[in-house]
Steps between C-alpha positions, in 0.01 A plus 500: 500500500623638833254598772596867474462510123170310510347729760625809320336385178170433677504844660548669163219322317241252625221360285183380671150457362604701200806689609591647837771700666577547866726785605608531863612833642596621849181477700275313257437326170331566165328225298382551142315222320331465164187327628422444132620663179261793555529579872793598720478437874719714726552452872734702720532448875713654770636305795377758749209743530516868409642740760234599750517874449221743435687659211561181303309494169454132421530541123605217268628611160555252214686632196520306171757611243384367164673715235309310231479746213296262286228500769529869575566445872800653673411423864224507757473533877244373748443680832306327778435598860204450736350823364630531145533286186593595144716407202691759298588384147778673309488431125793564268351847454552625856253784442222241477556370855169397656368384836270198528319316776605140566156386385536677165817300422360182661778481757377301800619543858486140626630582849621818668647517847600867534866531584561124484400330174334544161364253243388606151365336186598701192351421158750485219254673268173682540403859433876551451652225283815348650470682831762259632716248316793262555826690526348815651691635800299538819577701814317493832518797736385511863486874554483479879847338485676691223438678172722278288382149405536234768522232229540485121444201273453404136177324408559137391400346171168326456553126465410381148171314479550129555831536683560320827369150457631212707787529740657159450842636413504718809387274781477144628127431487221747434548854619128528582275266704266276304198585718274749322230580761566643846278623780522869588739552790706194415876522453625377163828317566742352250864410460726390217868450432667783312730344239800660332424461126872490418588212737169330567579516873308683774566874490598574859525877455191572290159643578149519359253784457138412571205712395133446593273690263124550521344457154220747429193441289666679209810282528708774662720403792561663839809397696390415857801306631868523402769276654877468463608152612862388523597136454617299799882541487551129574230333289393752233137462611281811457199520731226760478170570675219722369259617769149547359358664814302811416472429128173475310366186339582473131757403242869555568825412329823382658812599305843367598818618330831331581743619233476743209268337250378224733149565627212276601147623558163349587155631581325389817166569667450635851159399634313577820478221756169317519286536816626161613855630488591279204628649169 
């Protein structure tokens, strides 16, 4: 597969942890990730801060077009600014449109930098069954920039349970380090040879997607690091580093995807350093 075709395919649909999609747009990027089969994580970030004007209303608007008649949901829209937050849900019967708080629909604002970035966790089901589902179209608006969406994407599929075992057909050696316990603040480093499954030779124009997911007590995952790592054009070696600075102690999962259908994942523990400075 040519470099251009490979990169184009990865931009259209990327699966990580369950399934993920990254969409770049002029001035920023949107990441959507099924942290598990019941929770969608959304992160949008702009390359620069909001204009420094007194009239700028730093309002993020997220619109989901569902059009799922079986579930009764036509679309819904989230509005969030430093002083306002709500979700308007439009059922198939438009006359029954209703406004909710984020808490009522269990939508969590993970991080909010007004005018710069937004991270959400959206439950697939809750008070409203199938609030969001694979295949829904999503639009993100930054109203201080323009009224029309700054980026539009289609939500990826949820990876079937049990998919993504070993990565032997995709790489030379393990895609994930064998060490399973690291000290907080350490950098997790690893490298492997990306192999072309058709020729068995190093893939000099490939890349890998690396996700680092915090595993909650209920088994749900939160994406905390996301890397795109190209292979060395002369050797096919992929090298990645995951900085754990600022993270909390606990259980995490490293997920590495190198080609469609080839994923390797492993849980690790991040632990606080002992008083002596030893792990």
